[in-house]
C-alpha positions as a Python dict, from the first residue, in 0.01 Angstrom:
ca = {
    (1, 'M'): (0, 0, 0),
    (2, 'T'): (288, 117, 215),
    (3, 'N'): (307, -197, 430),
    (4, 'T'): (489, -457, 220),
    (5, 'D'): (440, -728, 481),
    (6, 'S'): (65, -678, 463),
    (7, 'Q'): (81, -693, 84),
    (8, 'A'): (243, -1033, 111),
    (9, 'G'): (-29, -1144, 352),
    (10, 'R'): (228, -1231, 617),
    (11, 'I'): (147, -1220, 987),
    (12, 'E'): (311, -936, 1177),
    (13, 'K'): (344, -1055, 1534),
    (14, 'D'): (465, -803, 1789),
    (15, 'N'): (594, -545, 1544),
    (16, 'S'): (286, -442, 1343),
    (17, 'M'): (367, -120, 1164),
    (18, 'R'): (175, 203, 1185),
    (19, 'P'): (44, 342, 855),
    (20, 'E'): (203, 652, 708),
    (21, 'G'): (75, 977, 850),
    (22, 'E'): (124, 1072, 1212),
    (23, 'S'): (-245, 1133, 1278),
    (24, 'D'): (-370, 817, 1106),
    (25, 'W'): (-502, 537, 1324),
    (26, 'P'): (-357, 201, 1216),
    (27, 'I'): (-580, -78, 1092),
    (28, 'F'): (-504, -408, 1270),
    (29, 'V'): (-642, -736, 1136),
    (30, 'V'): (-652, -1021, 1390),
    (31, 'S'): (-570, -1354, 1225),
    (32, 'L'): (-438, -1703, 1293),
    (33, 'S'): (-132, -1801, 1094),
    (34, 'V'): (-323, -2096, 942),
    (35, 'A'): (-602, -1874, 802),
    (36, 'T'): (-428, -1820, 469),
    (37, 'E'): (-746, -1797, 260),
    (38, 'R'): (-893, -1532, 489),
    (39, 'Q'): (-567, -1339, 486),
    (40, 'A'): (-557, -1345, 107),
    (41, 'E'): (-915, -1217, 82),
    (42, 'I'): (-879, -935, 334),
    (43, 'T'): (-548, -836, 170),
    (44, 'R'): (-723, -819, -169),
    (45, 'Q'): (-993, -592, -26),
    (46, 'M'): (-741, -364, 144),
    (47, 'Q'): (-531, -332, -171),
    (48, 'E'): (-833, -250, -387),
    (49, 'M'): (-932, 27, -146),
    (50, 'G'): (-579, 157, -97),
    (51, 'L'): (-580, 97, 277),
    (52, 'P'): (-260, 22, 473),
    (53, 'F'): (-295, -241, 744),
    (54, 'S'): (-108, -496, 954),
    (55, 'F'): (-195, -851, 1055),
    (56, 'V'): (-167, -927, 1425),
    (57, 'E'): (-126, -1291, 1515),
    (58, 'A'): (-418, -1425, 1715),
    (59, 'A'): (-382, -1652, 2018),
    (60, 'D'): (-417, -2008, 1887),
    (61, 'C'): (-626, -2194, 2144),
    (62, 'R'): (-796, -2443, 1914),
    (63, 'N'): (-620, -2736, 2082),
    (64, 'G'): (-628, -2589, 2431),
    (65, 'V'): (-512, -2267, 2592),
    (66, 'P'): (-130, -2251, 2600),
    (67, 'A'): (14, -2244, 2953),
    (68, 'E'): (152, -1893, 2901),
    (69, 'F'): (-203, -1756, 2868),
    (70, 'E'): (-369, -1940, 3157),
    (71, 'P'): (-281, -1670, 3417),
    (72, 'Q'): (-500, -1428, 3220),
    (73, 'I'): (-804, -1660, 3239),
    (74, 'D'): (-1050, -1717, 3524),
    (75, 'R'): (-1244, -2033, 3440),
    (76, 'P'): (-1448, -2048, 3765),
    (77, 'G'): (-1521, -1678, 3720),
    (78, 'T'): (-1644, -1749, 3367),
    (79, 'I'): (-1905, -1994, 3497),
    (80, 'A'): (-2002, -1764, 3784),
    (81, 'R'): (-2053, -1473, 3545),
    (82, 'N'): (-2216, -1648, 3249),
    (83, 'G'): (-2363, -1963, 3399),
    (84, 'Y'): (-2168, -2190, 3163),
    (85, 'P'): (-1807, -2233, 3042),
    (86, 'M'): (-1641, -2086, 2733),
    (87, 'S'): (-1467, -2275, 2456),
    (88, 'N'): (-1090, -2257, 2422),
    (89, 'G'): (-1144, -2073, 2093),
    (90, 'E'): (-1353, -1809, 2269),
    (91, 'Y'): (-1072, -1758, 2519),
    (92, 'G'): (-833, -1728, 2225),
    (93, 'C'): (-1051, -1460, 2066),
    (94, 'A'): (-1063, -1261, 2391),
    (95, 'L'): (-686, -1295, 2437),
    (96, 'S'): (-627, -1169, 2083),
    (97, 'H'): (-832, -854, 2131),
    (98, 'L'): (-668, -783, 2466),
    (99, 'K'): (-334, -812, 2285),
    (100, 'I'): (-444, -530, 2053),
    (101, 'Y'): (-532, -308, 2351),
    (102, 'D'): (-190, -380, 2501),
    (103, 'M'): (-27, -279, 2172),
    (104, 'I'): (-218, 49, 2158),
    (105, 'L'): (-106, 140, 2508),
    (106, 'S'): (254, 16, 2486),
    (107, 'R'): (308, 210, 2161),
    (108, 'N'): (113, 511, 2286),
    (109, 'L'): (-106, 507, 1977),
    (110, 'P'): (-402, 748, 1977),
    (111, 'G'): (-621, 453, 1878),
    (112, 'A'): (-669, 181, 1618),
    (113, 'I'): (-921, 16, 1389),
    (114, 'V'): (-960, -353, 1478),
    (115, 'L'): (-1092, -604, 1224),
    (116, 'E'): (-1134, -980, 1218),
    (117, 'D'): (-975, -1148, 916),
    (118, 'D'): (-1313, -1244, 767),
    (119, 'A'): (-1445, -886, 769),
    (120, 'I'): (-1616, -762, 454),
    (121, 'L'): (-1519, -403, 379),
    (122, 'T'): (-1744, -136, 229),
    (123, 'E'): (-1663, 182, 42),
    (124, 'A'): (-1815, 371, 336),
    (125, 'F'): (-1549, 217, 563),
    (126, 'R'): (-1275, 331, 325),
    (127, 'D'): (-1414, 684, 317),
    (128, 'F'): (-1459, 686, 697),
    (129, 'W'): (-1093, 593, 757),
    (130, 'K'): (-952, 827, 495),
    (131, 'A'): (-1156, 1119, 635),
    (132, 'R'): (-1026, 1032, 986),
    (133, 'D'): (-1383, 1033, 1113),
    (134, 'Y'): (-1274, 814, 1404),
    (135, 'A'): (-1128, 1118, 1580),
    (136, 'G'): (-1317, 1225, 1892),
    (137, 'Y'): (-1458, 882, 1982),
    (138, 'D'): (-1334, 626, 2233),
    (139, 'F'): (-1521, 337, 2075),
    (140, 'V'): (-1722, 296, 1757),
    (141, 'Q'): (-1877, -30, 1646),
    (142, 'L'): (-1851, -62, 1269),
    (143, 'C'): (-2014, -406, 1256),
    (144, 'Y'): (-2295, -540, 1474),
    (145, 'F'): (-2577, -791, 1462),
    (146, 'D'): (-2832, -631, 1695),
    (147, 'A'): (-2796, -296, 1872),
    (148, 'R'): (-2970, -9, 2050),
    (149, 'Y'): (-2874, 355, 2012),
    (150, 'W'): (-3005, 676, 2170),
    (151, 'R'): (-3259, 873, 1966),
    (152, 'W'): (-3050, 1188, 2011),
    (153, 'P'): (-2806, 1325, 1908),
    (154, 'K'): (-2731, 1233, 1548),
    (155, 'H'): (-2391, 1302, 1394),
    (156, 'V'): (-2308, 1282, 1024),
    (157, 'A'): (-1931, 1263, 978),
    (158, 'K'): (-1730, 1429, 700),
    (159, 'S'): (-1737, 1107, 498),
    (160, 'G'): (-2118, 1101, 515),
    (161, 'V'): (-2128, 813, 763),
    (162, 'E'): (-2397, 852, 1032),
    (163, 'L'): (-2297, 789, 1394),
    (164, 'R'): (-2526, 738, 1692),
    (165, 'Y'): (-2436, 685, 2058),
    (166, 'L'): (-2476, 331, 2190),
    (167, 'A'): (-2747, 281, 2451),
    (168, 'E'): (-2608, -61, 2552),
    (169, 'N'): (-2343, -309, 2448),
    (170, 'A'): (-2401, -453, 2101),
    (171, 'F'): (-2303, -803, 1994),
    (172, 'M'): (-2011, -861, 1753),
    (173, 'N'): (-1648, -750, 1739),
    (174, 'A'): (-1569, -817, 1372),
    (175, 'G'): (-1498, -447, 1316),
    (176, 'Y'): (-1463, -155, 1556),
    (177, 'L'): (-1238, 132, 1652),
    (178, 'V'): (-1097, 201, 1996),
    (179, 'S'): (-903, 499, 2131),
    (180, 'N'): (-609, 485, 2371),
    (181, 'K'): (-848, 567, 2656),
    (182, 'G'): (-1090, 301, 2537),
    (183, 'A'): (-814, 41, 2512),
    (184, 'A'): (-709, 108, 2873),
    (185, 'Y'): (-1071, 73, 2987),
    (186, 'L'): (-1131, -253, 2799),
    (187, 'L'): (-799, -395, 2915),
    (188, 'E'): (-877, -321, 3279),
    (189, 'G'): (-1229, -463, 3247),
    (190, 'G'): (-1117, -764, 3046),
    (191, 'R'): (-864, -922, 3282),
    (192, 'P'): (-885, -1182, 3408),
    (193, 'I'): (-1095, -1313, 3119),
    (194, 'T'): (-1441, -1427, 3230),
    (195, 'T'): (-1646, -1353, 2919),
    (196, 'R'): (-1626, -1332, 2542),
    (197, 'A'): (-1436, -1063, 2357),
    (198, 'D'): (-1755, -869, 2277),
    (199, 'W'): (-1749, -698, 2532),
    (200, 'P'): (-1588, -753, 2876),
    (201, 'C'): (-1739, -438, 3030),
    (202, 'D'): (-1996, -166, 2970),
    (203, 'V'): (-1865, 29, 2669),
    (204, 'T'): (-2136, 295, 2707),
    (205, 'R'): (-1930, 443, 2990),
    (206, 'L'): (-1699, 559, 2712),
    (207, 'K'): (-1780, 798, 2429),
    (208, 'A'): (-1918, 499, 2238),
    (209, 'A'): (-2112, 499, 1914),
    (210, 'L'): (-2205, 285, 1616),
    (211, 'T'): (-2238, 357, 1247),
    (212, 'I'): (-2579, 352, 1080),
    (213, 'P'): (-2576, 122, 888),
    (214, 'P'): (-2274, -101, 965),
    (215, 'I'): (-1979, -13, 741),
    (216, 'I'): (-1811, -349, 801),
    (217, 'R'): (-2002, -664, 717),
    (218, 'H'): (-1951, -1024, 832),
    (219, 'P'): (-2014, -1358, 660),
    (220, 'V'): (-2319, -1553, 774),
    (221, 'P'): (-2177, -1787, 1044),
    (222, 'E'): (-2337, -2098, 893),
    (223, 'L'): (-2153, -2034, 566),
    (224, 'A'): (-1813, -1944, 711),
    (225, 'Q'): (-1542, -2145, 885),
    (226, 'S'): (-1516, -2072, 1257),
    (227, 'Y'): (-1202, -2106, 1467),
    (228, 'I'): (-1390, -2039, 1792),
    (229, 'G'): (-1558, -2378, 1833),
    (230, 'E'): (-1909, -2484, 1920),
    (231, 'R'): (-2044, -2233, 2169),
    (232, 'G'): (-2391, -2387, 2185),
    (233, 'S'): (-2263, -2724, 2308),
    (234, 'L'): (-2133, -2559, 2625),
    (235, 'I'): (-2467, -2399, 2721),
    (236, 'P'): (-2681, -2622, 2946),
    (237, 'A'): (-3014, -2737, 2803),
    (238, 'G'): (-3295, -2504, 2907),
    (239, 'F'): (-3053, -2237, 3031),
    (240, 'D'): (-3240, -1925, 3147),
    (241, 'F'): (-3068, -1624, 2988),
    (242, 'S'): (-3305, -1388, 3173),
    (243, 'A'): (-3214, -1520, 3518),
    (244, 'G'): (-3037, -1198, 3608),
    (245, 'Y'): (-3339, -977, 3540),
    (246, 'A'): (-3613, -893, 3789),
    (247, 'K'): (-3943, -1062, 3701),
    (248, 'V'): (-4317, -1018, 3765),
    (249, 'W'): (-4386, -777, 4055),
    (250, 'K'): (-4016, -743, 4146),
    (251, 'R'): (-3972, -530, 3836),
    (252, 'L'): (-4177, -257, 4004),
    (253, 'V'): (-3917, -214, 4277),
    (254, 'S'): (-3606, -286, 4070),
    (255, 'I'): (-3396, 19, 3981),
    (256, 'A'): (-3226, -181, 3703),
    (257, 'A'): (-3566, -275, 3556),
    (258, 'W'): (-3681, 89, 3553),
    (259, 'R'): (-3355, 198, 3391),
    (260, 'R'): (-3401, -60, 3120),
    (261, 'F'): (-3765, 46, 3076),
    (262, 'L'): (-3660, 408, 3019),
    (263, 'M'): (-3366, 312, 2800),
    (264, 'K'): (-3589, 115, 2565),
    (265, 'R'): (-3822, 411, 2522),
    (266, 'L'): (-3545, 661, 2464),
    (267, 'S'): (-3352, 443, 2225),
    (268, 'I'): (-3398, 276, 1888),
    (269, 'R'): (-3326, -87, 1810),
    (270, 'T'): (-3155, -183, 1484),
    (271, 'T'): (-3110, -539, 1364),
    (272, 'P'): (-2901, -536, 1048),
    (273, 'G'): (-2788, -896, 1094),
    (274, 'F'): (-2466, -1014, 930),
}
């Protein structure tokens, strides 16, 4: 590896280095300084695959959101948008990903690969990065739990990885790529923070795709340590997640309901899980 700091597993804060090669997109790994076991494991995977990368220090909000970050957060807006509050850890996760977008723009990078420190790499991911198959996209989800993609078109990249355009936002941000344009869009839509890091706005307005199957995997949440906190404890009992959708006869006169009806029939659902 060319990045000696990454080899040592040390956190690079505001000076993460770009990999060698002017046209290469850097690989950033978001991590808390205390997550030494995760850092050691992701470093081992990167070294075995010959991939240069940099750690970017995550916002540590486990014991509350530091005062310096509060201006970026809209707590009443969070409740108005979601119907319930977010944990401090969820705010920290969102802040950390916004930091990456800021870095992409401030350094005028063409884009970057963003990974969580507990990501599980595949050989397909290695081949995808080395073939620079990220070029030409504003956003590609490399890891997802449940997603919908349009039936057409289908694109097989040079590395052999299949890409399909997203029909709607897909849950999970453990591994994705974002262009300079995409970073600007997510940064504008993500501040002030009113929702979780995945995703603050409609990514399908970008040239957004996903890989079939995911080329980054994620540990099963029940078996992995989480720094985000208990999300479920903040959701009111009996909360109606479908409250924002038209129901019964109102669906017949709802433009949003008809759009969703057509989208479901023109798209394919995939549920790879973790």
